[in-house]
Amino acid sequence: MKRGPSILMLGGGEGWHADQLRQACIRHGCTFDLADYESLSACVGETSSVTCSAGNVQSFDAVLTRTMPAATLERITFRLATLHHLHRQGQRIVNSPASLEIAIDKYATLSVVADLGYPVPETRVVQSRKDAMEAFTDLGGDCVVKPIFGGEGRGVMRVGSLDLAHTTFSTLDQLDATIYLQRFIPPGGCDTRLLRIGGKITAFRRTNTSDFRTNQTHGGQVATISLESWQSELADRVCDSIGLVYGSVDLIDDNQTAGGYRIVEVNAIPGWKGTQSVCNVSIAQQMIEAVIPNR
């Protein structure tokens, strides 16, 4: 009996998402394993290899990248270098290391989106408290401050006063953090997420009556909405420009732009627990179908 494809999920750990992907693999006759980024090791010499807690990474037919945890610059660079090493050797990696290098960085991602001609929130990225205070004033004194790395709304806060700005930027400066500020666009608490997996795109409306953040972890509610042709074209163009096989594009409403929206973020490793609750197809199954080689 022919063995089905073997898939390694790298990052993310055990939990709901891993369970969903494991079940989808079983339905497709695939084998599924997972490993943490922290377990990656590399060998270069007469033989070259990359190993992890699940074994030799080259022995898997495909690698599905999930959340890469915070670490030192050296470790982040090493993890990406191992993915590039595998990719050069012909390993199927979804999403690719080149796309991850862009998409894990909010500034790099937003600059790609802006270069494509899409409207984005006015954004400043600085490296000192002094420059952050100037940017805060320049952006109208009401901003959303985000970590340049990270997702699911973690570390995101709205800053609407000089006192809070001074305290926030002083703390970030002491931590040697890059300070990423976006002009707050009212009313907050609502956005549209375009989820693309392979060639399939689904649109969701996310709302939160108690917080400007719409992530499920902060109380956001989600509903499916009809996908418009311009949204489909937008999601394809943005994801293709970054190199994402699967990803999400988040749009906020803004009647000050010609299209009535701005692209606020692109996510290379979107969670889908909330969206699955209102979606009548298996998102994990769509992901596995996009990952399996030669599909």
PDB file of C-alpha atoms in Angstrom:
ATOM      1  CA  MET A   1       0.000   0.000   0.000  1.00  0.00           C
ATOM      2  CA  LYS A   2       1.427   3.351  -1.021  1.00  0.00           C
ATOM      3  CA  ARG A   3       2.365   5.639   1.837  1.00  0.00           C
ATOM      4  CA  GLY A   4       0.610   9.005   1.906  1.00  0.00           C
ATOM      5  CA  PRO A   5       2.520  12.289   2.114  1.00  0.00           C
ATOM      6  CA  SER A   6       4.172  13.140   5.425  1.00  0.00           C
ATOM      7  CA  ILE A   7       3.705  16.639   6.804  1.00  0.00           C
ATOM      8  CA  LEU A   8       5.669  18.341   9.569  1.00  0.00           C
ATOM      9  CA  MET A   9       4.060  21.255  11.363  1.00  0.00           C
ATOM     10  CA  LEU A  10       6.867  23.497  12.569  1.00  0.00           C
ATOM     11  CA  GLY A  11       5.959  25.784  15.470  1.00  0.00           C
ATOM     12  CA  GLY A  12       2.690  26.355  17.261  1.00  0.00           C
ATOM     13  CA  GLY A  13       2.841  23.307  19.516  1.00  0.00           C
ATOM     14  CA  GLU A  14      -0.017  21.076  20.591  1.00  0.00           C
ATOM     15  CA  GLY A  15      -3.487  22.578  20.861  1.00  0.00           C
ATOM     16  CA  TRP A  16      -6.664  23.176  18.898  1.00  0.00           C
ATOM     17  CA  HIS A  17      -4.962  24.153  15.618  1.00  0.00           C
ATOM     18  CA  ALA A  18      -2.622  21.141  15.715  1.00  0.00           C
ATOM     19  CA  ASP A  19      -5.583  18.837  16.422  1.00  0.00           C
ATOM     20  CA  GLN A  20      -7.499  20.264  13.454  1.00  0.00           C
ATOM     21  CA  LEU A  21      -4.528  19.800  11.126  1.00  0.00           C
ATOM     22  CA  ARG A  22      -3.861  16.286  12.407  1.00  0.00           C
ATOM     23  CA  GLN A  23      -7.467  15.259  11.750  1.00  0.00           C
ATOM     24  CA  ALA A  24      -7.319  16.807   8.268  1.00  0.00           C
ATOM     25  CA  CYS A  25      -4.158  14.827   7.527  1.00  0.00           C
ATOM     26  CA  ILE A  26      -5.850  11.597   8.591  1.00  0.00           C
ATOM     27  CA  ARG A  27      -8.754  12.311   6.235  1.00  0.00           C
ATOM     28  CA  HIS A  28      -6.274  12.803   3.386  1.00  0.00           C
ATOM     29  CA  GLY A  29      -4.229   9.712   4.226  1.00  0.00           C
ATOM     30  CA  CYS A  30      -1.240  11.804   5.301  1.00  0.00           C
ATOM     31  CA  THR A  31       1.014  11.339   8.295  1.00  0.00           C
ATOM     32  CA  PHE A  32       1.355  14.316  10.622  1.00  0.00           C
ATOM     33  CA  ASP A  33       4.018  15.297  13.113  1.00  0.00           C
ATOM     34  CA  LEU A  34       5.026  18.491  14.816  1.00  0.00           C
ATOM     35  CA  ALA A  35       8.150  20.083  16.236  1.00  0.00           C
ATOM     36  CA  ASP A  36       9.134  23.339  17.887  1.00  0.00           C
ATOM     37  CA  TYR A  37      11.464  25.824  16.242  1.00  0.00           C
ATOM     38  CA  GLU A  38      13.634  25.557  19.356  1.00  0.00           C
ATOM     39  CA  SER A  39      14.465  21.943  18.458  1.00  0.00           C
ATOM     40  CA  LEU A  40      15.997  22.770  15.060  1.00  0.00           C
ATOM     41  CA  SER A  41      19.633  21.756  14.553  1.00  0.00           C
ATOM     42  CA  ALA A  42      21.754  21.871  11.415  1.00  0.00           C
ATOM     43  CA  CYS A  43      24.744  20.011  10.042  1.00  0.00           C
ATOM     44  CA  VAL A  44      26.905  21.356   7.198  1.00  0.00           C
ATOM     45  CA  GLY A  45      29.921  19.510   5.812  1.00  0.00           C
ATOM     46  CA  GLU A  46      30.359  16.271   3.889  1.00  0.00           C
ATOM     47  CA  THR A  47      26.669  15.749   4.561  1.00  0.00           C
ATOM     48  CA  SER A  48      24.147  18.499   5.172  1.00  0.00           C
ATOM     49  CA  SER A  49      21.019  18.032   7.208  1.00  0.00           C
ATOM     50  CA  VAL A  50      18.447  19.806   9.340  1.00  0.00           C
ATOM     51  CA  THR A  51      16.945  17.884  12.230  1.00  0.00           C
ATOM     52  CA  CYS A  52      14.292  18.564  14.842  1.00  0.00           C
ATOM     53  CA  SER A  53      12.531  16.747  17.660  1.00  0.00           C
ATOM     54  CA  ALA A  54      10.478  14.836  15.056  1.00  0.00           C
ATOM     55  CA  GLY A  55      13.570  13.604  13.197  1.00  0.00           C
ATOM     56  CA  ASN A  56      15.276  14.584   9.959  1.00  0.00           C
ATOM     57  CA  VAL A  57      13.274  17.417   8.417  1.00  0.00           C
ATOM     58  CA  GLN A  58      14.265  16.332   4.886  1.00  0.00           C
ATOM     59  CA  SER A  59      12.445  13.038   5.465  1.00  0.00           C
ATOM     60  CA  PHE A  60       9.085  14.846   5.391  1.00  0.00           C
ATOM     61  CA  ASP A  61       7.315  15.574   2.124  1.00  0.00           C
ATOM     62  CA  ALA A  62       6.285  19.054   3.238  1.00  0.00           C
ATOM     63  CA  VAL A  63       6.747  21.485   6.109  1.00  0.00           C
ATOM     64  CA  LEU A  64       3.870  23.660   7.296  1.00  0.00           C
ATOM     65  CA  THR A  65       5.176  26.706   9.139  1.00  0.00           C
ATOM     66  CA  ARG A  66       3.224  27.941  12.136  1.00  0.00           C
ATOM     67  CA  THR A  67       4.030  30.450  14.882  1.00  0.00           C
ATOM     68  CA  MET A  68       7.717  31.204  15.367  1.00  0.00           C
ATOM     69  CA  PRO A  69       8.202  32.177  19.028  1.00  0.00           C
ATOM     70  CA  ALA A  70      10.113  35.228  20.166  1.00  0.00           C
ATOM     71  CA  ALA A  71      13.852  34.757  20.552  1.00  0.00           C
ATOM     72  CA  THR A  72      17.162  36.554  20.174  1.00  0.00           C
ATOM     73  CA  LEU A  73      18.091  37.944  16.768  1.00  0.00           C
ATOM     74  CA  GLU A  74      20.675  35.155  16.381  1.00  0.00           C
ATOM     75  CA  ARG A  75      18.100  32.427  16.956  1.00  0.00           C
ATOM     76  CA  ILE A  76      15.485  33.994  14.691  1.00  0.00           C
ATOM     77  CA  THR A  77      18.108  34.376  11.960  1.00  0.00           C
ATOM     78  CA  PHE A  78      19.229  30.767  12.429  1.00  0.00           C
ATOM     79  CA  ARG A  79      15.687  29.417  12.211  1.00  0.00           C
ATOM     80  CA  LEU A  80      15.037  31.302   8.989  1.00  0.00           C
ATOM     81  CA  ALA A  81      18.421  30.185   7.629  1.00  0.00           C
ATOM     82  CA  THR A  82      17.526  26.536   8.217  1.00  0.00           C
ATOM     83  CA  LEU A  83      14.279  27.039   6.299  1.00  0.00           C
ATOM     84  CA  HIS A  84      16.199  28.653   3.438  1.00  0.00           C
ATOM     85  CA  HIS A  85      18.660  25.722   3.515  1.00  0.00           C
ATOM     86  CA  LEU A  86      15.786  23.250   3.224  1.00  0.00           C
ATOM     87  CA  HIS A  87      14.080  25.299   0.513  1.00  0.00           C
ATOM     88  CA  ARG A  88      17.257  25.381  -1.602  1.00  0.00           C
ATOM     89  CA  GLN A  89      17.441  21.599  -1.343  1.00  0.00           C
ATOM     90  CA  GLY A  90      13.946  21.297  -2.778  1.00  0.00           C
ATOM     91  CA  GLN A  91      11.951  20.872   0.423  1.00  0.00           C
ATOM     92  CA  ARG A  92       8.338  22.065   0.114  1.00  0.00           C
ATOM     93  CA  ILE A  93       7.809  24.718   2.797  1.00  0.00           C
ATOM     94  CA  VAL A  94       4.500  26.532   3.238  1.00  0.00           C
ATOM     95  CA  ASN A  95       4.773  29.411   3.790  1.00  0.00           C
ATOM     96  CA  SER A  96       8.217  29.878   2.248  1.00  0.00           C
ATOM     97  CA  PRO A  97      11.070  31.364   4.291  1.00  0.00           C
ATOM     98  CA  ALA A  98      11.288  34.365   1.955  1.00  0.00           C
ATOM     99  CA  SER A  99       7.622  35.160   2.534  1.00  0.00           C
ATOM    100  CA  LEU A 100       7.986  34.704   6.295  1.00  0.00           C
ATOM    101  CA  GLU A 101      10.867  37.175   6.401  1.00  0.00           C
ATOM    102  CA  ILE A 102       8.506  39.823   5.065  1.00  0.00           C
ATOM    103  CA  ALA A 103       5.275  38.829   6.756  1.00  0.00           C
ATOM    104  CA  ILE A 104       6.580  38.502  10.322  1.00  0.00           C
ATOM    105  CA  ASP A 105       7.659  42.160  10.140  1.00  0.00           C
ATOM    106  CA  LYS A 106       4.733  44.606  10.161  1.00  0.00           C
ATOM    107  CA  TYR A 107       6.788  47.410   8.615  1.00  0.00           C
ATOM    108  CA  ALA A 108       8.137  45.216   5.805  1.00  0.00           C
ATOM    109  CA  THR A 109       4.647  43.904   5.081  1.00  0.00           C
ATOM    110  CA  LEU A 110       2.919  47.278   5.117  1.00  0.00           C
ATOM    111  CA  SER A 111       5.560  48.783   2.831  1.00  0.00           C
ATOM    112  CA  VAL A 112       4.893  46.045   0.254  1.00  0.00           C
ATOM    113  CA  VAL A 113       1.154  46.751   0.460  1.00  0.00           C
ATOM    114  CA  ALA A 114       1.700  50.501   0.080  1.00  0.00           C
ATOM    115  CA  ASP A 115       4.045  49.966  -2.874  1.00  0.00           C
ATOM    116  CA  LEU A 116       1.238  48.031  -4.585  1.00  0.00           C
ATOM    117  CA  GLY A 117      -0.855  51.190  -4.387  1.00  0.00           C
ATOM    118  CA  TYR A 118      -3.318  50.104  -1.716  1.00  0.00           C
ATOM    119  CA  PRO A 119      -4.335  52.562   1.033  1.00  0.00           C
ATOM    120  CA  VAL A 120      -2.835  51.892   4.473  1.00  0.00           C
ATOM    121  CA  PRO A 121      -3.097  53.761   7.791  1.00  0.00           C
ATOM    122  CA  GLU A 122      -0.596  56.570   8.277  1.00  0.00           C
ATOM    123  CA  THR A 123       2.263  54.775  10.001  1.00  0.00           C
ATOM    124  CA  ARG A 124       5.545  55.788  11.613  1.00  0.00           C
ATOM    125  CA  VAL A 125       8.360  53.440  12.642  1.00  0.00           C
ATOM    126  CA  VAL A 126      11.046  54.933  14.878  1.00  0.00           C
ATOM    127  CA  GLN A 127      13.820  53.896  17.252  1.00  0.00           C
ATOM    128  CA  SER A 128      13.725  56.446  20.076  1.00  0.00           C
ATOM    129  CA  ARG A 129      11.288  58.013  22.537  1.00  0.00           C
ATOM    130  CA  LYS A 130      11.975  61.466  21.119  1.00  0.00           C
ATOM    131  CA  ASP A 131      11.106  60.431  17.566  1.00  0.00           C
ATOM    132  CA  ALA A 132       8.082  58.492  18.814  1.00  0.00           C
ATOM    133  CA  MET A 133       6.712  61.561  20.603  1.00  0.00           C
ATOM    134  CA  GLU A 134       7.140  63.617  17.435  1.00  0.00           C
ATOM    135  CA  ALA A 135       5.415  60.897  15.396  1.00  0.00           C
ATOM    136  CA  PHE A 136       2.589  60.722  17.952  1.00  0.00           C
ATOM    137  CA  THR A 137       1.927  64.440  17.565  1.00  0.00           C
ATOM    138  CA  ASP A 138       2.265  64.259  13.791  1.00  0.00           C
ATOM    139  CA  LEU A 139      -0.354  61.480  13.699  1.00  0.00           C
ATOM    140  CA  GLY A 140      -2.898  63.550  15.592  1.00  0.00           C
ATOM    141  CA  GLY A 141      -2.295  62.442  19.163  1.00  0.00           C
ATOM    142  CA  ASP A 142      -4.382  59.264  18.871  1.00  0.00           C
ATOM    143  CA  CYS A 143      -2.445  56.197  17.768  1.00  0.00           C
ATOM    144  CA  VAL A 144      -2.336  52.438  17.876  1.00  0.00           C
ATOM    145  CA  VAL A 145       1.061  51.156  19.020  1.00  0.00           C
ATOM    146  CA  LYS A 146       2.055  47.631  17.994  1.00  0.00           C
ATOM    147  CA  PRO A 147       5.084  45.375  18.360  1.00  0.00           C
ATOM    148  CA  ILE A 148       6.719  45.083  14.965  1.00  0.00           C
ATOM    149  CA  PHE A 149       6.718  41.280  15.427  1.00  0.00           C
ATOM    150  CA  GLY A 150       3.760  39.311  16.776  1.00  0.00           C
ATOM    151  CA  GLY A 151       0.081  38.736  16.174  1.00  0.00           C
ATOM    152  CA  GLU A 152      -3.354  38.014  17.673  1.00  0.00           C
ATOM    153  CA  GLY A 153      -3.473  41.521  19.132  1.00  0.00           C
ATOM    154  CA  ARG A 154      -0.761  40.809  21.699  1.00  0.00           C
ATOM    155  CA  GLY A 155       1.079  43.933  22.831  1.00  0.00           C
ATOM    156  CA  VAL A 156      -1.245  46.217  20.837  1.00  0.00           C
ATOM    157  CA  MET A 157      -2.540  49.313  22.626  1.00  0.00           C
ATOM    158  CA  ARG A 158      -4.267  52.572  21.831  1.00  0.00           C
ATOM    159  CA  VAL A 159      -2.438  55.684  23.024  1.00  0.00           C
ATOM    160  CA  GLY A 160      -4.523  58.854  23.175  1.00  0.00           C
ATOM    161  CA  SER A 161      -2.777  61.196  25.613  1.00  0.00           C
ATOM    162  CA  LEU A 162       0.637  62.808  25.947  1.00  0.00           C
ATOM    163  CA  ASP A 163       1.166  61.306  29.408  1.00  0.00           C
ATOM    164  CA  LEU A 164       0.413  57.780  28.228  1.00  0.00           C
ATOM    165  CA  ALA A 165       2.526  58.326  25.123  1.00  0.00           C
ATOM    166  CA  HIS A 166       5.510  59.453  27.198  1.00  0.00           C
ATOM    167  CA  THR A 167       5.209  56.469  29.552  1.00  0.00           C
ATOM    168  CA  THR A 168       4.693  53.962  26.743  1.00  0.00           C
ATOM    169  CA  PHE A 169       7.496  55.221  24.536  1.00  0.00           C
ATOM    170  CA  SER A 170       9.902  55.541  27.479  1.00  0.00           C
ATOM    171  CA  THR A 171       9.297  51.900  28.366  1.00  0.00           C
ATOM    172  CA  LEU A 172       9.718  50.726  24.776  1.00  0.00           C
ATOM    173  CA  ASP A 173      12.871  52.827  24.411  1.00  0.00           C
ATOM    174  CA  GLN A 174      14.365  51.233  27.533  1.00  0.00           C
ATOM    175  CA  LEU A 175      13.637  47.819  26.023  1.00  0.00           C
ATOM    176  CA  ASP A 176      15.468  48.821  22.806  1.00  0.00           C
ATOM    177  CA  ALA A 177      12.227  48.155  20.926  1.00  0.00           C
ATOM    178  CA  THR A 178      11.421  49.500  17.495  1.00  0.00           C
ATOM    179  CA  ILE A 179       8.328  51.676  17.956  1.00  0.00           C
ATOM    180  CA  TYR A 180       5.542  51.155  15.412  1.00  0.00           C
ATOM    181  CA  LEU A 181       2.691  53.689  15.463  1.00  0.00           C
ATOM    182  CA  GLN A 182      -0.425  53.942  13.308  1.00  0.00           C
ATOM    183  CA  ARG A 183      -2.971  56.729  13.258  1.00  0.00           C
ATOM    184  CA  PHE A 184      -6.155  55.506  14.955  1.00  0.00           C
ATOM    185  CA  ILE A 185      -9.016  55.329  12.474  1.00  0.00           C
ATOM    186  CA  PRO A 186     -12.411  55.494  14.190  1.00  0.00           C
ATOM    187  CA  PRO A 187     -14.613  53.887  15.226  1.00  0.00           C
ATOM    188  CA  GLY A 188     -12.435  50.817  15.880  1.00  0.00           C
ATOM    189  CA  GLY A 189     -13.741  47.432  16.879  1.00  0.00           C
ATOM    190  CA  CYS A 190     -14.575  46.268  13.351  1.00  0.00           C
ATOM    191  CA  ASP A 191     -12.673  45.002  10.332  1.00  0.00           C
ATOM    192  CA  THR A 192     -12.878  42.622   7.391  1.00  0.00           C
ATOM    193  CA  ARG A 193     -10.561  39.637   7.183  1.00  0.00           C
ATOM    194  CA  LEU A 194      -9.837  38.042   3.817  1.00  0.00           C
ATOM    195  CA  LEU A 195      -8.504  34.538   4.408  1.00  0.00           C
ATOM    196  CA  ARG A 196      -6.677  32.993   1.462  1.00  0.00           C
ATOM    197  CA  ILE A 197      -5.636  29.349   1.433  1.00  0.00           C
ATOM    198  CA  GLY A 198      -4.181  28.169  -1.848  1.00  0.00           C
ATOM    199  CA  GLY A 199      -6.589  29.532  -4.436  1.00  0.00           C
ATOM    200  CA  LYS A 200      -9.567  29.763  -2.074  1.00  0.00           C
ATOM    201  CA  ILE A 201     -10.588  33.033  -0.429  1.00  0.00           C
ATOM    202  CA  THR A 202     -13.223  33.556   2.255  1.00  0.00           C
ATOM    203  CA  ALA A 203     -14.360  36.888   3.723  1.00  0.00           C
ATOM    204  CA  PHE A 204     -15.237  37.453   7.370  1.00  0.00           C
ATOM    205  CA  ARG A 205     -16.503  40.462   9.300  1.00  0.00           C
ATOM    206  CA  ARG A 206     -15.031  40.802  12.787  1.00  0.00           C
ATOM    207  CA  THR A 207     -16.543  43.063  15.449  1.00  0.00           C
ATOM    208  CA  ASN A 208     -15.945  43.895  19.089  1.00  0.00           C
ATOM    209  CA  THR A 209     -18.218  46.199  21.092  1.00  0.00           C
ATOM    210  CA  SER A 210     -15.848  46.442  24.075  1.00  0.00           C
ATOM    211  CA  ASP A 211     -12.385  46.805  22.503  1.00  0.00           C
ATOM    212  CA  PHE A 212     -10.906  48.343  19.352  1.00  0.00           C
ATOM    213  CA  ARG A 213      -9.126  45.031  18.729  1.00  0.00           C
ATOM    214  CA  THR A 214     -11.184  42.430  16.875  1.00  0.00           C
ATOM    215  CA  ASN A 215      -9.126  39.326  17.675  1.00  0.00           C
ATOM    216  CA  GLN A 216     -11.031  36.464  19.281  1.00  0.00           C
ATOM    217  CA  THR A 217      -8.609  36.542  22.212  1.00  0.00           C
ATOM    218  CA  HIS A 218      -9.892  40.054  23.015  1.00  0.00           C
ATOM    219  CA  GLY A 219     -13.579  39.219  22.682  1.00  0.00           C
ATOM    220  CA  GLY A 220     -14.069  39.716  18.965  1.00  0.00           C
ATOM    221  CA  GLN A 221     -17.052  38.139  17.210  1.00  0.00           C
ATOM    222  CA  VAL A 222     -16.907  36.867  13.639  1.00  0.00           C
ATOM    223  CA  ALA A 223     -19.398  36.292  10.827  1.00  0.00           C
ATOM    224  CA  THR A 224     -18.994  35.182   7.227  1.00  0.00           C
ATOM    225  CA  ILE A 225     -19.825  37.746   4.554  1.00  0.00           C
ATOM    226  CA  SER A 226     -20.108  37.629   0.781  1.00  0.00           C
ATOM    227  CA  LEU A 227     -16.766  37.929  -0.994  1.00  0.00           C
ATOM    228  CA  GLU A 228     -16.708  40.730  -3.545  1.00  0.00           C
ATOM    229  CA  SER A 229     -14.613  40.457  -6.699  1.00  0.00           C
ATOM    230  CA  TRP A 230     -12.387  43.402  -5.779  1.00  0.00           C
ATOM    231  CA  GLN A 231     -11.662  41.789  -2.407  1.00  0.00           C
ATOM    232  CA  SER A 232     -10.686  38.523  -4.075  1.00  0.00           C
ATOM    233  CA  GLU A 233      -8.356  40.342  -6.462  1.00  0.00           C
ATOM    234  CA  LEU A 234      -6.855  42.326  -3.581  1.00  0.00           C
ATOM    235  CA  ALA A 235      -6.187  39.238  -1.441  1.00  0.00           C
ATOM    236  CA  ASP A 236      -4.585  37.378  -4.348  1.00  0.00           C
ATOM    237  CA  ARG A 237      -2.397  40.314  -5.337  1.00  0.00           C
ATOM    238  CA  VAL A 238      -1.188  41.049  -1.808  1.00  0.00           C
ATOM    239  CA  CYS A 239      -0.505  37.414  -0.907  1.00  0.00           C
ATOM    240  CA  ASP A 240       1.195  36.711  -4.241  1.00  0.00           C
ATOM    241  CA  SER A 241       3.419  39.791  -3.878  1.00  0.00           C
ATOM    242  CA  ILE A 242       4.642  38.574  -0.495  1.00  0.00           C
ATOM    243  CA  GLY A 243       4.759  34.933  -1.590  1.00  0.00           C
ATOM    244  CA  LEU A 244       2.118  33.536   0.769  1.00  0.00           C
ATOM    245  CA  VAL A 245       0.339  30.288  -0.077  1.00  0.00           C
ATOM    246  CA  TYR A 246      -1.915  30.873   2.902  1.00  0.00           C
ATOM    247  CA  GLY A 247      -2.461  34.099   4.804  1.00  0.00           C
ATOM    248  CA  SER A 248      -4.956  36.749   5.788  1.00  0.00           C
ATOM    249  CA  VAL A 249      -5.405  40.382   4.791  1.00  0.00           C
ATOM    250  CA  ASP A 250      -7.199  42.673   7.256  1.00  0.00           C
ATOM    251  CA  LEU A 251      -9.089  45.759   6.072  1.00  0.00           C
ATOM    252  CA  ILE A 252     -10.543  48.526   8.223  1.00  0.00           C
ATOM    253  CA  ASP A 253     -13.314  50.854   7.081  1.00  0.00           C
ATOM    254  CA  ASP A 254     -12.338  54.425   6.205  1.00  0.00           C
ATOM    255  CA  ASN A 255     -14.694  56.675   4.263  1.00  0.00           C
ATOM    256  CA  GLN A 256     -11.824  59.113   3.713  1.00  0.00           C
ATOM    257  CA  THR A 257     -10.343  56.850   1.018  1.00  0.00           C
ATOM    258  CA  ALA A 258     -11.702  56.304  -2.477  1.00  0.00           C
ATOM    259  CA  GLY A 259     -12.357  52.622  -1.832  1.00  0.00           C
ATOM    260  CA  GLY A 260     -13.695  53.107   1.685  1.00  0.00           C
ATOM    261  CA  TYR A 261     -11.032  50.933   3.320  1.00  0.00           C
ATOM    262  CA  ARG A 262      -7.392  50.674   4.355  1.00  0.00           C
ATOM    263  CA  ILE A 263      -5.271  47.529   4.620  1.00  0.00           C
ATOM    264  CA  VAL A 264      -4.047  47.437   8.191  1.00  0.00           C
ATOM    265  CA  GLU A 265      -2.214  44.087   8.384  1.00  0.00           C
ATOM    266  CA  VAL A 266      -1.218  40.942   6.506  1.00  0.00           C
ATOM    267  CA  ASN A 267      -0.717  37.758   8.509  1.00  0.00           C
ATOM    268  CA  ALA A 268       1.367  34.812   7.313  1.00  0.00           C
ATOM    269  CA  ILE A 269       0.257  32.549  10.161  1.00  0.00           C
ATOM    270  CA  PRO A 270      -3.384  33.359  10.837  1.00  0.00           C
ATOM    271  CA  GLY A 271      -5.330  31.504  13.475  1.00  0.00           C
ATOM    272  CA  TRP A 272      -8.752  30.260  12.428  1.00  0.00           C
ATOM    273  CA  LYS A 273     -10.510  29.035  15.570  1.00  0.00           C
ATOM    274  CA  GLY A 274     -13.029  31.877  15.509  1.00  0.00           C
ATOM    275  CA  THR A 275     -13.541  31.804  11.755  1.00  0.00           C
ATOM    276  CA  GLN A 276     -14.000  28.021  11.752  1.00  0.00           C
ATOM    277  CA  SER A 277     -16.950  28.417  14.124  1.00  0.00           C
ATOM    278  CA  VAL A 278     -18.902  30.241  11.384  1.00  0.00           C
ATOM    279  CA  CYS A 279     -17.461  28.478   8.323  1.00  0.00           C
ATOM    280  CA  ASN A 280     -19.135  25.379   6.863  1.00  0.00           C
ATOM    281  CA  VAL A 281     -15.940  23.976   5.351  1.00  0.00           C
ATOM    282  CA  SER A 282     -12.871  22.683   7.169  1.00  0.00           C
ATOM    283  CA  ILE A 283     -10.200  25.380   7.082  1.00  0.00           C
ATOM    284  CA  ALA A 284      -7.584  22.884   8.277  1.00  0.00           C
ATOM    285  CA  GLN A 285      -8.484  20.600   5.371  1.00  0.00           C
ATOM    286  CA  GLN A 286      -8.040  23.479   2.926  1.00  0.00           C
ATOM    287  CA  MET A 287      -4.616  24.128   4.441  1.00  0.00           C
ATOM    288  CA  ILE A 288      -3.502  20.523   4.148  1.00  0.00           C
ATOM    289  CA  GLU A 289      -4.708  20.435   0.532  1.00  0.00           C
ATOM    290  CA  ALA A 290      -2.597  23.542  -0.151  1.00  0.00           C
ATOM    291  CA  VAL A 291       0.453  22.013   1.525  1.00  0.00           C
ATOM    292  CA  ILE A 292       0.408  18.505   0.026  1.00  0.00           C
ATOM    293  CA  PRO A 293       3.021  18.359  -2.771  1.00  0.00           C
ATOM    294  CA  ASN A 294       1.898  18.131  -6.405  1.00  0.00           C
ATOM    295  CA  ARG A 295      -1.616  19.350  -5.770  1.00  0.00           C
TER     296      ARG A 295
END
